[in-house]
Coordinates of C-alpha atoms in Angstrom, one line a residue:
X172 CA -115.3 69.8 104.4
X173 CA -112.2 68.1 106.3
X174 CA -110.8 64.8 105.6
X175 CA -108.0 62.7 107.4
X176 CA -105.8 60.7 104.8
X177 CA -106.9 57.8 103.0
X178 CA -105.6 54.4 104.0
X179 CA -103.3 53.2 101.5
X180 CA -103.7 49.1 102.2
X181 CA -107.0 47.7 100.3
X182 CA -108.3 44.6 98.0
X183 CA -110.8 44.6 95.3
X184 CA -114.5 44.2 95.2
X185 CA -115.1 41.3 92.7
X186 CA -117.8 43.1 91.1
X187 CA -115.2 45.7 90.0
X188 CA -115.0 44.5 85.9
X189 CA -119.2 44.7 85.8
X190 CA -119.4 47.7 86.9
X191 CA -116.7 48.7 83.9
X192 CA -119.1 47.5 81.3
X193 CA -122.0 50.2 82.6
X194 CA -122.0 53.6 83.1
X195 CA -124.8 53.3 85.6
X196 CA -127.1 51.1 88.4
X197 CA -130.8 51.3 88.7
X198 CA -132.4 51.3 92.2
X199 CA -135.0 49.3 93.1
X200 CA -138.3 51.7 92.5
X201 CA -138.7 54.1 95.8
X202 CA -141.4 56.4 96.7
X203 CA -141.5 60.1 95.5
X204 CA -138.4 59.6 93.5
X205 CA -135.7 62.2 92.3
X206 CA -137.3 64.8 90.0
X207 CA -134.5 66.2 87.8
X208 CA -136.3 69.6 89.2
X209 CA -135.0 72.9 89.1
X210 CA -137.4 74.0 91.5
X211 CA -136.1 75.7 95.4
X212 CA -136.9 74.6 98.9
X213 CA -136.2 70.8 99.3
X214 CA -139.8 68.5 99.7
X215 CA -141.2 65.8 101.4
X216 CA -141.3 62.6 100.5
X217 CA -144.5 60.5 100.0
X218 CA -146.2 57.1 99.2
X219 CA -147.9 58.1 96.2
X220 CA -145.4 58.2 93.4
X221 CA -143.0 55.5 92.2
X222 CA -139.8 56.1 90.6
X223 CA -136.6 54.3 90.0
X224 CA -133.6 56.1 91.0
X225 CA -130.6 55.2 89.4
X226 CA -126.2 56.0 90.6
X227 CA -123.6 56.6 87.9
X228 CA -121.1 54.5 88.3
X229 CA -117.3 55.8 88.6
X230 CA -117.0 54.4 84.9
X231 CA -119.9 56.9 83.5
X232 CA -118.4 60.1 84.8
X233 CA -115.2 59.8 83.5
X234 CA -113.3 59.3 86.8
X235 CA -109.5 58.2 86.9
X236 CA -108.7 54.9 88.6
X237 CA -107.6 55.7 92.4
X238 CA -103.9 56.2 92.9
X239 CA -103.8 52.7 95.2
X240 CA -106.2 50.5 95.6
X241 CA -109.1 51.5 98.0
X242 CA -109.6 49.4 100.9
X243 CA -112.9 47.3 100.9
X244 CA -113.7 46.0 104.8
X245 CA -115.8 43.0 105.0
X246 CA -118.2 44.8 107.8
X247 CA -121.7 47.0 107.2
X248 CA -121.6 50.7 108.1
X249 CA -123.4 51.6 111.6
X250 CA -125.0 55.4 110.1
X251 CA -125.1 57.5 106.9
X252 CA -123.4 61.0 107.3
X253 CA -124.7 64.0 105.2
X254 CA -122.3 67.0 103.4
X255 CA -122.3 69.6 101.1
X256 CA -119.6 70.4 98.9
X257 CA -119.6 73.8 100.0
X258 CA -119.8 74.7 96.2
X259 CA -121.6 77.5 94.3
X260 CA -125.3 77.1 94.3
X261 CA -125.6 76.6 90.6
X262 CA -128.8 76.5 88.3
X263 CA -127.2 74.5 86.0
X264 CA -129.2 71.2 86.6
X265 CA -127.9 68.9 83.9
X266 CA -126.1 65.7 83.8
X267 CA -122.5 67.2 82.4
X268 CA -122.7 69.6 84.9
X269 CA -122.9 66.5 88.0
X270 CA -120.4 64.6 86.2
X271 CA -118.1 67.7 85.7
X272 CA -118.7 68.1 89.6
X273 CA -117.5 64.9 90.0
X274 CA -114.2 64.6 88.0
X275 CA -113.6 67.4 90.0
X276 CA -113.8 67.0 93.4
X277 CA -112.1 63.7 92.4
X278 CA -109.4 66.2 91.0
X279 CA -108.8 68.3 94.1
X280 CA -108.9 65.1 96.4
X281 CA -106.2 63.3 94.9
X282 CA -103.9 66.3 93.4
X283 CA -104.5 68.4 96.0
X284 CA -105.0 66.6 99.0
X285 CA -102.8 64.1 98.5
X286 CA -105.5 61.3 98.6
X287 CA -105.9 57.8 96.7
X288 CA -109.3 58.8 95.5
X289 CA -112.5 60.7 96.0
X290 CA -113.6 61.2 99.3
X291 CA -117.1 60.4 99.8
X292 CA -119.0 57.0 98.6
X293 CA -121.9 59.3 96.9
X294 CA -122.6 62.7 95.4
X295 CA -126.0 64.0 94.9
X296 CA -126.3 66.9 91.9
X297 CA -128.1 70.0 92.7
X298 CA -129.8 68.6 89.6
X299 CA -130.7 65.3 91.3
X300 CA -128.8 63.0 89.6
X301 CA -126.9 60.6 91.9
X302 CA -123.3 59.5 91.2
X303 CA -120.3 56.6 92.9
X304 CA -117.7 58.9 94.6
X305 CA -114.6 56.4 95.6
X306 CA -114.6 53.7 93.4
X307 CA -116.1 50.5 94.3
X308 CA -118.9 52.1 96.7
X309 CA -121.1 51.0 94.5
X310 CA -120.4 47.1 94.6
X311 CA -120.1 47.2 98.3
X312 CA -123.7 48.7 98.2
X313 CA -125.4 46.4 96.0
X314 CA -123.6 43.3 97.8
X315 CA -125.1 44.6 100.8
X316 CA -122.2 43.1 103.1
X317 CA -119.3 45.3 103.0
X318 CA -118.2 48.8 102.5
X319 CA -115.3 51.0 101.4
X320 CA -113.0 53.1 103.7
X321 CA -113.4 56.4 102.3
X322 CA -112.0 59.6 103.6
X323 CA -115.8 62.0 104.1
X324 CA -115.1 62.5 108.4
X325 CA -112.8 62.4 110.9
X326 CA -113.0 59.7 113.0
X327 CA -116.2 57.9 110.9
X328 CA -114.5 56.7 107.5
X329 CA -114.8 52.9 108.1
X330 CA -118.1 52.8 109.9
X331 CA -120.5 55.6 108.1
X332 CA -121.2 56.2 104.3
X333 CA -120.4 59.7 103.6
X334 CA -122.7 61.5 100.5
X335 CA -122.3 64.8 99.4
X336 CA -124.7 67.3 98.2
X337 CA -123.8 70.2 95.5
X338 CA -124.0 73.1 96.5
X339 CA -124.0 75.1 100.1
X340 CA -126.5 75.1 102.3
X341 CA -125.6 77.5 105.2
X342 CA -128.7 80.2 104.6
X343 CA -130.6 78.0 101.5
X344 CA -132.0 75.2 101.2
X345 CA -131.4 72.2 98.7
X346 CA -133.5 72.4 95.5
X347 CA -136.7 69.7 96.0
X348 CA -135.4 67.5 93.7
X349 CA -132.2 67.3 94.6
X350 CA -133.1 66.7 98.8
X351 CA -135.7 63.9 97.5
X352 CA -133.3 62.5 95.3
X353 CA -130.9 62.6 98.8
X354 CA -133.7 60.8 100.6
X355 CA -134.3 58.2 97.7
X356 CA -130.3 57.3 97.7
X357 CA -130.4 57.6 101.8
X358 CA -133.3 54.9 101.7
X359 CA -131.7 52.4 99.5
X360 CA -128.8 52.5 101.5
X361 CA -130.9 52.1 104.8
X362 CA -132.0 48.7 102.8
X363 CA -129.0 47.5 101.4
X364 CA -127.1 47.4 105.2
X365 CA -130.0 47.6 107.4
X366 CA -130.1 50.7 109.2
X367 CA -132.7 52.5 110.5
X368 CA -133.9 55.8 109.1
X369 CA -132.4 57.5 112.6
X370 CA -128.8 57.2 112.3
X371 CA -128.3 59.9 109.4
X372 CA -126.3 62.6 110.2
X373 CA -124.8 65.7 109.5
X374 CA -121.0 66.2 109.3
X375 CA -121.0 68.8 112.2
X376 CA -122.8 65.9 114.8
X377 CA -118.8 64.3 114.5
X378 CA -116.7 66.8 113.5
X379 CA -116.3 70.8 114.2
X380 CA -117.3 72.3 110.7
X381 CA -120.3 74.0 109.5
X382 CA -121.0 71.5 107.1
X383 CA -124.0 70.7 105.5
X384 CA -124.9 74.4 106.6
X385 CA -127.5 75.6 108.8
X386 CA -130.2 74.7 106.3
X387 CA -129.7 71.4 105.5
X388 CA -128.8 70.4 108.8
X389 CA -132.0 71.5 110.5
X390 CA -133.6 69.6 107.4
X391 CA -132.1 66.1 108.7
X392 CA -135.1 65.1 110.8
X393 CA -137.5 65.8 107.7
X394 CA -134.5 63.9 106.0
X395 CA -134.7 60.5 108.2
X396 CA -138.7 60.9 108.2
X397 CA -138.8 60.9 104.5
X398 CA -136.6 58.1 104.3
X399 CA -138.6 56.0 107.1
X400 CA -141.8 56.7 104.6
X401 CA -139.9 55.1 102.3
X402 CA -138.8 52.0 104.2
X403 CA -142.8 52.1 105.3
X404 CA -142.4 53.7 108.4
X405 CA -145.6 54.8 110.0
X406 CA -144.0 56.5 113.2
X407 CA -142.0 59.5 114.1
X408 CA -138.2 59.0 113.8
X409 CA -136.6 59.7 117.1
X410 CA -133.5 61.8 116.9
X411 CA -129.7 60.1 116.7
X412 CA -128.4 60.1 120.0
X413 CA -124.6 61.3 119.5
X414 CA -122.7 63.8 121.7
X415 CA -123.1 67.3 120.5
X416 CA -119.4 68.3 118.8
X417 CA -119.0 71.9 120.0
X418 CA -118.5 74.0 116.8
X419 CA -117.2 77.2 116.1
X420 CA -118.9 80.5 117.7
X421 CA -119.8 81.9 113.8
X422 CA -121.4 85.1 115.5
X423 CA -117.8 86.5 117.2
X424 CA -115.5 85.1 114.7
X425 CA -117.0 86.4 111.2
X426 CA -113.2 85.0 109.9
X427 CA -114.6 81.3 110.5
X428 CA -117.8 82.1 109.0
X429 CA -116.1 83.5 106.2
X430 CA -114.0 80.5 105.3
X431 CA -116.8 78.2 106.2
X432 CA -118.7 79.8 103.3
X433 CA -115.8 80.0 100.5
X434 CA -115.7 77.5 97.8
X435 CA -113.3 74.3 98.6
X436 CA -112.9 73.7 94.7
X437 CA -109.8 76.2 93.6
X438 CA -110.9 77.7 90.5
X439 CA -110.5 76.2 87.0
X440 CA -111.8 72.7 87.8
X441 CA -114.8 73.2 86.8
X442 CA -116.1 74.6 83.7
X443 CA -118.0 77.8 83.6
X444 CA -121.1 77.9 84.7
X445 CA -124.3 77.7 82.5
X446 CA -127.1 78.6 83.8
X447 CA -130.2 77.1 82.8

């Protein structure tokens, strides 16, 4: 992924010292909820099931307060944009693996890029669980009036809520739980600010990049029709009218490709892996 710099001029959500006391917020219950399962291919959503979703707060993962304060604008977002963290496509699906993810991408963000915090608002696990990525993301969504500048897209920081997915998703596809999970956190969100299930993107729609990958991009209109079911949609989602960012020709320059596909995390952030 790219990012521009992060603002450095900001004021606190009130909410801030609640979320402290918790290490995570329940969603309100959603249908076909997040299974924490292992399983490969990324599903639809449906009516049937209930579940309650829930979002680690900053507090629960372990993160470090931002270098400066974040900026918290008193204005919804206009669209939800969709990333992977180009990351190894781990079967390790358990929570201290997503919060180990988490501390860090925070880690590379701020040491290595230079900015106040993590990028993106939210994170989904390749084991489904959902976590806050730039602190106070999470009390900007529950109030439902406001959001926080983050630093997920060029050009889309203070209008769109950026979420990335684990893992990278240029010739697979997401695990099932982890896309419904995506689907559960994107609806939610469509709730909270009031946006319809057609303006979710994909990184690439804005910016020239491969991310989310081939696979999960061509599984965005599943994506915003699964989310639509769950805001009790009953018609097709029309596709997001944006202007088509001309990306890279992958096919005549394999050194693109190439460093499309590697691995933004330098080594030794993260543990080593366990498979499960």
């Amino acid at each position: 992924m790219t990012f521009p710099p992060s603002s450095r001029l900001s004021r606190r959500g009130a909410v801030r010292a609640a979320l402290a006391l918790g290490s995570a917020v329940l969603l309100p219950p959603v249908a076909a909820g997040a299974a924490r399962a292992a399983t490969a291919g990324g599903g639809s959503g449906g009516r049937g099931r209930a579940a309650t979703a829930e979002i680690t707060a900053c507090a629960g993962w372990g993160a470090r307060e931002a270098s400066e304060p974040v900026v918290v604008l008193d204005s919804r977002p206009e669209r939800i944009i969709i990333h992977h963290t180009a990351t190894a496509n781990v079967t390790d699906y358990s929570r201290a693996r997503a919060h180990a993810l988490a501390r860090a991408v925070q880690t590379y963000h701020m040491d290595m890029q230079g900015w106040i915090d993590t990028g993106q608002h939210f994170t989904v696990s390749r084991g489904a669980y959902l976590l806050e990525g730039r602190h106070e993301s999470l009390a900007a969504l529950s109030a439902g009036d406001r959001m926080v500048r983050a630093a997920h897209c060029v050009g889309q920081n203070s209008v769109a809520i950026g979420i990335e997915n684990e893992g990278t998703y240029t010739t697979e596809r997401p695990p099932a739980g982890q896309f419904s999970a995506l689907a559960d956190l994107c609806a939610h969100i469509c709730r909270q600010y009031d946006l319809p299930a057609s303006e979710i993107y994909g990184h690439r729609d804005f910016n020239s990049t491969a991310c989310p990958g081939d696979r999960l991009y061509g599984m965005l209109p599943q994506l915003r029709q699964d989310v639509a079911r769950r805001l009790d949609g009953t018609e097709a989602v029309p596709l997001p009218r944006r202007p088509v960012i001309r990306r890279p020709d992958w096919t005549s320059d394999p050194g693109a490709l190439a460093g499309s596909l590697k691995e933004y995390l330098p080594e030794g952030l993260l543990p080593p892996l366990r498979n499960r």
